[in-house]
XYZ file of C-alpha atoms in Angstrom:
583
model
C -1.151 -67.845 -73.960
C 1.851 -67.348 -71.598
C 2.029 -65.768 -68.256
C 5.303 -65.282 -66.032
C 5.074 -65.121 -62.235
C 7.605 -65.430 -59.377
C 5.422 -67.735 -57.540
C 2.345 -69.675 -58.769
C -0.185 -71.212 -56.388
C -2.524 -73.958 -57.631
C -5.590 -74.011 -55.496
C -7.520 -71.437 -53.416
C -8.631 -73.086 -50.540
C -7.344 -72.425 -46.994
C -3.773 -73.617 -47.746
C -3.583 -72.080 -51.301
C -4.751 -68.648 -49.946
C -2.443 -68.661 -46.783
C 0.497 -69.691 -49.169
C -0.383 -67.025 -51.561
C -0.558 -64.404 -48.820
C 2.812 -65.272 -47.429
C 4.448 -65.396 -50.933
C 3.041 -61.945 -51.645
C 4.339 -60.647 -48.377
C 7.621 -61.814 -49.614
C 8.021 -59.142 -52.168
C 7.548 -61.336 -55.114
C 4.721 -61.651 -57.941
C 2.064 -64.190 -57.102
C -0.783 -65.664 -58.924
C -3.344 -68.201 -57.738
C -5.014 -70.521 -60.138
C -8.404 -72.241 -58.953
C -10.933 -74.541 -60.427
C -13.522 -72.314 -58.614
C -13.995 -68.893 -57.471
C -11.820 -68.983 -54.382
C -14.599 -68.422 -51.810
C -16.409 -71.464 -52.969
C -13.261 -73.642 -52.249
C -14.076 -76.739 -50.119
C -12.377 -75.257 -47.066
C -15.593 -73.528 -46.717
C -17.287 -76.811 -45.734
C -15.162 -77.334 -42.739
C -17.443 -76.429 -39.733
C -16.177 -77.359 -36.361
C -13.153 -75.534 -35.694
C -9.462 -75.159 -35.666
C -7.610 -76.692 -32.802
C -4.731 -74.681 -30.760
C -3.935 -74.849 -27.262
C -4.795 -71.192 -26.254
C -6.291 -72.189 -22.856
C -8.911 -69.830 -22.927
C -11.603 -72.136 -21.399
C -9.383 -74.717 -19.591
C -5.464 -75.226 -19.064
C -3.972 -76.569 -22.136
C -0.398 -76.790 -23.574
C 0.981 -77.443 -26.906
C 2.897 -80.413 -25.546
C -0.667 -82.015 -24.934
C -1.862 -81.039 -28.570
C 1.377 -82.619 -30.003
C 0.851 -85.963 -27.842
C -2.939 -86.226 -29.263
C -1.900 -85.647 -32.692
C 0.870 -88.431 -32.446
C -1.345 -90.752 -30.799
C -4.384 -89.919 -33.013
C -2.120 -90.612 -35.975
C -1.277 -94.165 -34.398
C 2.214 -93.071 -33.911
C 2.894 -93.053 -37.776
C 2.754 -89.210 -37.466
C 6.257 -87.430 -38.063
C 6.970 -86.075 -34.592
C 8.812 -83.172 -35.731
C 5.908 -82.198 -38.069
C 3.555 -82.432 -35.030
C 5.899 -80.373 -32.959
C 6.045 -77.547 -35.403
C 2.309 -77.602 -35.985
C 1.274 -77.692 -32.211
C 3.623 -74.488 -31.551
C 2.948 -72.688 -34.802
C -0.833 -73.020 -34.613
C -1.308 -71.004 -31.578
C 0.244 -68.014 -33.333
C -1.490 -68.624 -36.459
C -4.914 -68.567 -34.765
C -4.148 -65.185 -33.214
C -2.895 -63.959 -36.672
C -6.240 -65.039 -38.146
C -8.015 -63.254 -35.365
C -6.093 -60.039 -36.100
C -6.969 -60.510 -39.828
C -10.612 -60.154 -38.900
C -11.853 -63.558 -38.669
C -15.154 -63.309 -36.445
C -14.460 -66.135 -33.821
C -17.117 -67.128 -31.416
C -16.332 -65.472 -27.938
C -16.279 -66.254 -24.232
C -18.108 -64.093 -21.789
C -14.792 -62.509 -21.348
C -14.243 -61.603 -25.012
C -11.582 -64.225 -25.811
C -11.621 -66.843 -28.592
C -14.307 -69.451 -27.538
C -13.078 -72.988 -27.596
C -14.926 -76.337 -27.184
C -14.138 -80.143 -26.893
C -13.399 -82.174 -29.822
C -12.541 -85.811 -30.819
C -9.258 -87.105 -29.666
C -8.348 -83.778 -27.963
C -7.269 -84.268 -24.253
C -5.800 -82.792 -21.228
C -2.649 -84.244 -19.503
C -1.670 -86.638 -22.247
C -5.018 -88.443 -22.539
C -6.622 -88.063 -18.883
C -9.804 -86.388 -19.991
C -11.352 -84.255 -22.916
C -10.203 -80.741 -23.161
C -11.591 -77.545 -24.907
C -9.145 -76.853 -27.621
C -11.392 -76.273 -30.772
C -11.512 -72.568 -31.660
C -14.646 -72.005 -33.717
C -16.825 -69.495 -35.482
C -20.248 -70.929 -34.779
C -20.325 -73.983 -37.010
C -18.902 -72.100 -39.951
C -15.203 -71.907 -39.291
C -13.690 -73.116 -42.595
C -16.125 -70.495 -44.523
C -14.731 -67.735 -42.231
C -11.375 -68.569 -42.818
C -11.856 -68.760 -46.612
C -13.451 -65.446 -46.577
C -10.743 -63.796 -44.479
C -7.827 -65.102 -46.408
C -9.330 -64.198 -49.712
C -9.830 -60.578 -48.745
C -6.125 -60.454 -47.378
C -5.109 -61.779 -50.712
C -6.878 -59.078 -52.622
C -5.318 -56.541 -50.272
C -1.751 -57.925 -51.086
C -2.376 -57.817 -54.692
C -2.331 -61.601 -55.409
C -3.514 -62.185 -59.162
C -6.384 -64.603 -59.560
C -7.056 -67.068 -62.481
C -10.591 -68.471 -61.561
C -12.073 -71.451 -63.274
C -8.816 -72.654 -64.499
C -8.050 -76.401 -64.384
C -4.427 -77.384 -64.216
C -3.544 -80.183 -66.571
C 0.076 -80.670 -66.388
C 2.998 -80.007 -63.982
C 6.063 -78.686 -66.194
C 9.098 -80.511 -64.596
C 12.263 -81.225 -66.484
C 15.728 -82.238 -65.105
C 14.691 -82.190 -61.693
C 13.345 -78.612 -61.693
C 9.637 -77.339 -61.726
C 9.110 -74.692 -64.505
C 5.455 -74.144 -64.117
C 2.119 -75.538 -65.173
C -0.280 -75.809 -68.032
C -4.207 -74.806 -67.312
C -7.519 -75.141 -69.088
C -9.388 -71.910 -69.014
C -13.069 -73.012 -68.776
C -14.555 -70.036 -70.217
C -12.401 -69.728 -73.412
C -11.334 -73.235 -73.784
C -7.841 -72.283 -74.468
C -4.694 -73.888 -72.678
C -2.497 -71.441 -70.996
C 1.176 -71.840 -69.924
C 2.117 -70.387 -66.519
C 5.843 -69.839 -66.153
C 7.041 -69.737 -62.786
C 10.291 -69.644 -60.518
C 8.303 -71.742 -57.861
C 5.000 -73.293 -57.739
C 2.924 -74.457 -54.759
C 0.311 -77.171 -55.076
C -2.713 -76.856 -52.732
C -5.565 -78.173 -54.613
C -7.204 -80.433 -52.087
C -7.982 -84.196 -51.877
C -9.743 -87.007 -53.776
C -12.898 -87.884 -51.885
C -15.016 -88.137 -55.028
C -13.280 -91.524 -55.391
C -15.958 -92.934 -53.011
C -19.725 -93.269 -53.550
C -20.751 -91.467 -50.114
C -18.560 -88.464 -49.377
C -18.381 -85.120 -47.626
C -16.251 -84.008 -50.513
C -17.334 -81.576 -53.108
C -17.711 -82.653 -56.890
C -14.421 -80.903 -57.653
C -12.243 -82.846 -55.481
C -10.963 -85.570 -57.823
C -7.035 -85.540 -56.981
C -5.924 -83.735 -59.880
C -2.425 -82.734 -58.936
C -2.004 -85.845 -57.102
C -2.621 -87.895 -60.240
C -0.508 -85.689 -62.285
C 2.362 -85.618 -59.869
C 2.261 -89.775 -59.734
C 2.106 -89.925 -63.629
C 5.550 -88.340 -63.648
C 6.843 -91.344 -61.883
C 7.127 -89.202 -58.495
C 5.848 -90.940 -55.236
C 2.452 -90.512 -53.424
C 2.847 -91.173 -49.774
C 0.711 -92.944 -47.257
C -2.330 -93.263 -49.618
C -3.814 -96.151 -47.759
C -4.860 -93.989 -44.953
C -8.202 -92.408 -45.784
C -10.402 -90.921 -43.057
C -14.324 -91.560 -43.050
C -15.797 -89.022 -40.744
C -18.290 -90.628 -38.306
C -21.177 -88.293 -38.991
C -22.334 -87.444 -42.479
C -26.097 -86.965 -43.050
C -27.635 -90.534 -43.819
C -27.490 -91.366 -47.533
C -26.091 -88.163 -48.575
C -22.802 -87.751 -46.855
C -23.163 -84.213 -46.081
C -20.745 -83.345 -43.370
C -22.176 -83.091 -39.545
C -19.577 -81.523 -37.671
C -17.562 -83.291 -34.783
C -18.530 -79.958 -33.003
C -22.004 -81.587 -32.586
C -20.424 -84.063 -30.265
C -18.158 -81.503 -28.842
C -21.323 -79.431 -27.671
C -22.621 -82.746 -25.915
C -24.337 -84.830 -28.830
C -24.547 -88.461 -28.166
C -24.432 -91.246 -30.579
C -27.296 -93.910 -30.045
C -28.339 -97.172 -31.693
C -31.795 -98.562 -32.576
C -32.195 -99.276 -28.689
C -31.304 -95.732 -27.749
C -28.138 -97.000 -26.254
C -25.065 -94.822 -26.011
C -22.815 -97.508 -27.421
C -19.557 -95.470 -27.486
C -19.154 -96.408 -23.614
C -18.119 -99.812 -24.964
C -15.632 -98.744 -27.236
C -13.773 -95.713 -25.743
C -15.043 -95.816 -22.155
C -12.867 -92.618 -21.054
C -13.823 -90.258 -23.791
C -16.631 -91.931 -25.275
C -18.359 -90.031 -28.032
C -15.144 -87.774 -28.425
C -12.973 -90.534 -29.248
C -10.861 -90.060 -32.578
C -12.790 -90.385 -35.890
C -11.549 -93.742 -37.073
C -12.548 -95.458 -33.615
C -15.854 -93.904 -33.853
C -16.607 -94.697 -37.475
C -15.579 -98.098 -37.047
C -17.864 -98.430 -33.761
C -20.733 -97.288 -35.725
C -20.397 -99.746 -38.643
C -19.822 -102.438 -36.041
C -23.337 -101.538 -34.568
C -25.043 -101.344 -38.050
C -23.311 -104.854 -39.039
C -24.532 -106.476 -35.662
C -28.038 -105.109 -36.290
C -28.374 -102.190 -34.238
C -28.545 -99.546 -36.977
C -31.465 -97.261 -37.569
C -33.399 -96.161 -40.669
C -35.553 -97.899 -43.328
C -32.136 -99.913 -44.221
C -30.826 -100.084 -40.739
C -27.570 -98.742 -42.093
C -27.416 -95.429 -39.735
C -26.909 -94.328 -36.275
C -28.686 -91.568 -34.386
C -27.100 -88.529 -33.082
C -28.875 -87.249 -30.222
C -29.054 -83.485 -29.520
C -32.455 -83.314 -27.827
C -31.200 -82.869 -24.266
C -29.154 -79.683 -25.220
C -30.760 -76.098 -24.578
C -32.296 -74.669 -27.977
C -29.931 -71.863 -27.975
C -26.861 -74.189 -28.272
C -28.392 -75.824 -31.142
C -29.779 -72.948 -32.917
C -26.692 -70.591 -32.114
C -23.500 -72.578 -32.058
C -24.724 -75.546 -34.577
C -26.839 -73.395 -36.811
C -25.806 -74.583 -40.227
C -26.063 -78.327 -39.103
C -29.523 -77.634 -37.787
C -30.533 -76.053 -41.081
C -29.068 -78.882 -43.189
C -30.643 -81.685 -41.087
C -34.258 -79.983 -41.244
C -33.556 -79.229 -45.160
C -32.396 -82.652 -46.238
C -33.771 -85.126 -43.874
C -36.787 -83.358 -42.501
C -35.468 -83.917 -39.018
C -35.269 -81.109 -36.585
C -32.148 -81.549 -33.964
C -34.044 -79.722 -31.409
C -36.745 -82.439 -30.975
C -35.694 -85.249 -33.240
C -32.920 -87.661 -33.160
C -30.903 -87.185 -36.585
C -29.654 -90.124 -38.643
C -26.254 -90.061 -39.657
C -23.475 -92.632 -41.247
C -19.856 -92.487 -41.957
C -18.898 -90.656 -44.954
C -15.442 -90.490 -46.791
C -13.928 -87.274 -45.529
C -10.295 -86.742 -45.849
C -6.924 -88.117 -47.442
C -4.162 -88.459 -44.834
C -1.712 -89.301 -47.476
C -0.728 -87.201 -50.749
C 2.296 -85.590 -52.314
C 5.337 -86.090 -49.737
C 6.989 -82.770 -48.513
C 9.485 -81.668 -45.995
C 8.435 -79.199 -43.170
C 8.521 -76.246 -45.642
C 6.408 -77.852 -48.205
C 9.289 -78.950 -50.635
C 7.903 -81.938 -52.794
C 10.055 -84.962 -52.104
C 10.963 -87.354 -54.799
C 11.963 -90.451 -52.560
C 11.984 -91.775 -49.079
C 15.759 -90.397 -48.939
C 15.133 -86.760 -49.114
C 15.379 -86.125 -52.812
C 13.311 -83.166 -54.094
C 11.657 -81.374 -57.022
C 13.480 -78.130 -57.058
C 11.023 -75.059 -57.020
C 8.031 -77.427 -56.235
C 5.935 -77.023 -52.853
C 2.917 -78.494 -51.669
C 0.463 -77.834 -48.630
C -2.905 -78.933 -47.262
C -4.820 -82.097 -48.014
C -2.826 -82.328 -51.265
C 0.270 -82.726 -49.378
C 1.514 -85.430 -46.966
C 4.010 -83.670 -44.405
C 3.004 -86.508 -42.302
C 1.317 -84.292 -39.630
C -1.828 -86.731 -39.560
C -0.132 -90.020 -39.656
C -2.621 -92.937 -39.933
C -5.632 -90.947 -38.701
C -6.188 -87.033 -38.481
C -7.781 -85.613 -35.604
C -10.662 -83.251 -36.039
C -9.556 -79.564 -36.195
C -6.203 -80.412 -37.305
C -7.159 -80.012 -41.008
C -7.633 -76.384 -40.723
C -4.710 -76.013 -38.648
C -2.736 -77.780 -41.234
C -3.828 -75.443 -44.032
C -2.763 -72.398 -42.031
C 0.432 -73.573 -40.554
C 1.958 -75.359 -43.572
C 0.403 -73.051 -46.262
C 2.215 -70.223 -44.441
C 5.629 -72.320 -44.401
C 5.193 -73.232 -48.093
C 4.595 -69.577 -49.019
C 7.480 -68.264 -47.128
C 9.772 -71.113 -48.545
C 8.682 -70.430 -52.127
C 8.904 -66.705 -51.938
C 12.694 -67.057 -50.504
C 13.467 -69.607 -53.174
C 12.034 -67.296 -55.741
C 14.221 -64.334 -54.818
C 17.318 -66.139 -55.104
C 16.786 -67.642 -58.729
C 16.203 -66.742 -62.057
C 13.112 -67.748 -64.116
C 13.961 -71.211 -65.357
C 13.950 -72.223 -69.116
C 10.531 -73.432 -70.265
C 10.386 -76.787 -71.715
C 9.805 -77.317 -75.538
C 6.122 -77.292 -76.530
C 4.926 -77.085 -72.825
C 1.223 -77.767 -73.895
C 1.790 -80.652 -75.898
C 0.661 -83.396 -73.416
C -2.486 -81.454 -72.306
C -3.496 -80.794 -75.909
C -2.996 -84.675 -76.707
C -4.925 -85.649 -73.621
C -8.100 -83.144 -74.483
C -7.801 -84.043 -78.318
C -8.123 -88.083 -77.299
C -11.100 -87.276 -75.255
C -12.692 -84.711 -77.825
C -11.940 -86.751 -80.923
C -12.532 -90.212 -79.572
C -14.998 -92.643 -81.305
C -15.215 -94.562 -78.131
C -18.574 -95.574 -76.671
C -17.919 -96.029 -72.987
C -19.376 -93.448 -70.791
C -17.369 -91.507 -68.256
C -20.291 -91.293 -65.868
C -20.861 -95.001 -65.841
C -17.180 -95.630 -65.238
C -17.257 -93.036 -62.436
C -20.283 -94.714 -60.812
C -18.627 -98.118 -60.728
C -15.457 -96.674 -59.556
C -17.066 -94.959 -56.500
C -19.255 -98.001 -55.615
C -16.302 -100.456 -55.735
C -14.131 -98.456 -53.736
C -16.576 -97.924 -51.082
C -17.315 -101.844 -50.947
C -13.620 -103.055 -51.267
C -11.445 -100.181 -49.825
C -13.725 -98.520 -47.164
C -13.875 -98.647 -43.389
C -13.051 -102.365 -43.126
C -10.591 -103.900 -45.469
C -9.298 -107.190 -46.383
C -6.864 -108.989 -48.698
C -9.262 -110.687 -51.251
C -11.437 -107.421 -51.637
C -8.665 -105.196 -52.161
C -7.163 -107.848 -54.578
C -10.359 -107.619 -56.508
C -10.370 -104.067 -56.459
C -6.704 -103.889 -58.161
C -8.363 -105.792 -60.856
C -11.569 -103.658 -61.126
C -9.345 -100.480 -61.382
C -7.201 -102.023 -64.293
C -10.516 -102.845 -66.121
C -11.968 -99.551 -65.441
C -8.703 -97.839 -66.722
C -8.735 -99.945 -69.974
C -12.470 -98.832 -70.434
C -11.434 -95.345 -69.931
C -9.274 -95.373 -72.900
C -12.263 -95.979 -74.810
C -14.118 -93.038 -73.385
C -15.529 -90.501 -75.681
C -17.512 -87.059 -75.160
C -20.606 -86.378 -77.083
C -19.825 -82.555 -77.314
C -16.312 -81.749 -78.832
C -16.501 -78.061 -77.757
C -13.858 -76.575 -75.738
C -15.640 -73.726 -73.944
C -17.701 -74.329 -70.699
C -17.469 -78.161 -71.480
C -18.159 -79.731 -68.146
C -18.450 -83.135 -69.855
C -15.049 -82.898 -71.080
C -13.902 -81.651 -67.689
C -15.553 -84.495 -65.800
C -13.969 -86.965 -68.409
C -10.619 -85.649 -67.515
C -11.181 -85.572 -63.822
C -12.109 -89.361 -63.980
C -8.606 -90.243 -65.224
C -7.236 -88.512 -62.209
C -9.547 -90.217 -59.743
C -8.448 -93.597 -61.356
C -4.919 -92.849 -60.806
C -5.694 -91.991 -57.054
C -7.625 -95.170 -56.768
C -4.907 -97.091 -58.096
C -2.144 -95.756 -55.751
C -4.529 -95.960 -52.743
C -5.586 -99.690 -53.291
C -2.139 -101.024 -54.050
C -0.923 -99.236 -50.797
C -3.537 -100.451 -48.803
C -3.248 -104.147 -50.157
C 0.523 -104.080 -49.386
C 0.178 -102.717 -45.613
C -0.265 -106.251 -43.948
C -1.518 -104.524 -40.328
C -4.359 -102.305 -38.896
C -3.295 -98.923 -38.124
C -5.330 -95.791 -37.576
C -8.024 -95.491 -40.645
C -6.475 -98.556 -42.238
C -8.372 -101.344 -40.521
C -7.665 -104.811 -42.058
C -9.979 -107.773 -41.031
C -7.039 -110.173 -41.951
C -4.602 -108.477 -39.951
C -6.138 -107.112 -36.659
C -3.299 -105.852 -34.821
C -0.803 -102.688 -35.466
C 2.608 -104.290 -36.250
C 5.411 -101.698 -35.231
C 8.361 -103.974 -36.000
C 7.421 -104.429 -39.753
C 5.078 -101.533 -40.409
C 6.213 -98.428 -38.681
C 7.054 -96.708 -41.906
C 5.505 -94.559 -44.592
C 4.359 -96.056 -47.805
C 5.749 -94.496 -51.067
C 3.483 -95.460 -54.151
C 5.218 -95.001 -57.585
C 3.501 -95.456 -61.036
C 5.628 -97.880 -63.101
C 6.089 -96.136 -66.323
C 7.217 -99.026 -68.048
C 4.606 -101.419 -66.967
C 0.933 -99.989 -67.073
C -1.131 -100.983 -64.014
C 2.029 -101.647 -61.832
C 2.558 -99.808 -58.729
C 6.103 -99.836 -57.264
C 5.952 -99.805 -53.421
C 8.925 -98.013 -51.485
C 9.098 -96.860 -47.853
C 10.083 -93.640 -45.900
C 11.213 -93.819 -42.212
C 8.776 -92.187 -39.687
C 10.341 -89.405 -37.723
C 9.835 -90.713 -34.274
C 11.794 -87.740 -32.494
C 10.408 -84.119 -32.169
C 12.772 -81.303 -31.740
C 12.052 -81.046 -27.958
C 9.544 -83.590 -27.142
C 8.922 -87.380 -28.228
C 6.446 -89.863 -27.453
C 7.109 -93.610 -27.843
C 4.649 -95.700 -29.770
C 2.130 -97.258 -27.223
C -1.279 -99.204 -27.349
C -3.759 -96.563 -28.521
C -6.798 -96.871 -26.176
C -9.279 -93.960 -25.047
């Protein structure tokens, strides 16, 4: 089945919905393809807030937010992106409010703001209230609001469609192929412009806050075309996931005054970040927690967790501003934050790297500015390099709306200027061959077993702390798992609602993401942001102040070609020189 649109958006989370909305406002036909019903997208799991220098609670300025973003990213953040973001997010938050997003309010009726990790006043002097929030359901509210606006704007939705191929020929994107879960059929979507916004790949790790659907599909498909993935070595572990489960516990819990404590009841963050303590950036807090655990000060049966203490806070704060987290802790751990310490541990959370783009979301093919005509990306799928080596809390939701909007505007403007490109010959061939190989395979390897081995080994060898020997071992493990994957078969060859078939396909995508990530991490011989190497403790600006570009070697299976891209060290009006990163 064939469909034709001016602009096609892949993914219906915050970035995809914002891109679709702004493309629709550009007077072009727009369709949005989603693996899920849009309001079930993973943006709904984001709890704590969206950061913007509104100054509703305390004095704040976009320059301070830009500084925190650059410093938080350990100076690998592109400063032109940080400046655009820090300015645009202010307008974007007010725009969401005008769309009807029910933000929490100050007594004066303004959008409420609270403190969040890494956000400071006066270029690092003290924590500042910058996170705009809707209790602890901010992402959920953004998702609902943007979906309603897209329905109003006339966006066409294709729900429970899994994209299986990007149609790129002669440097021009011509559309995508997608698998319809309900019918088992392949559909060809022919478009003038395509925007990729399908989220991250956190399911490559054993303990993660990411939904089951976050398997890096479009990153993998882009990579399989011989196109680069940028900064894949930088993966953020959120400090606080519910112990053993990885379910996200918002940073807002510390923004409201929660304190991390070890088995001795000690507030240990005073040792690691004496100025802003528990509100240090996520990479620092996660490493501090793991250090406490390694040194025997963990809590729980296995001594592999840390306590978060809210018991000193008023019940109305816990039950009101942190209602969702309170309910999750009671339900899954049997611990009541009002009177109990809650066990948490770091959980794989967010990919700083992804498909490289410019400031308008145009997908890049190299480190010199080459691009794929008609192809854009936004959100966690993309790497405009706003987050550098470590993303600040709240900047994810901000990234979605700022760069989703810019991608939608740019894609619509491009679509108005061009004719529909010619479609490639037999566009569904590669997707059909991939499915037939899985459905008709007589292989005996099991996808679930391979996925479990991948997730456990990635957690052990490319986790919070890394070293050369472990990552070299992981390169070999991934190649072994990829060889076994070629022998995977499915027990049910049917096409309709075949979740086994879908999960086997997604495993192939995860293996590609793991390959690019591990090779990029092994190659970067320094510690920076979320990439912490025990064999290279220091940040090395002389040799490594540059972005990694990882290419799949199409002539030698299993080989990853590493290239580089310069870091934009200057903004348009403000710039910040790299300095030691202390809090």
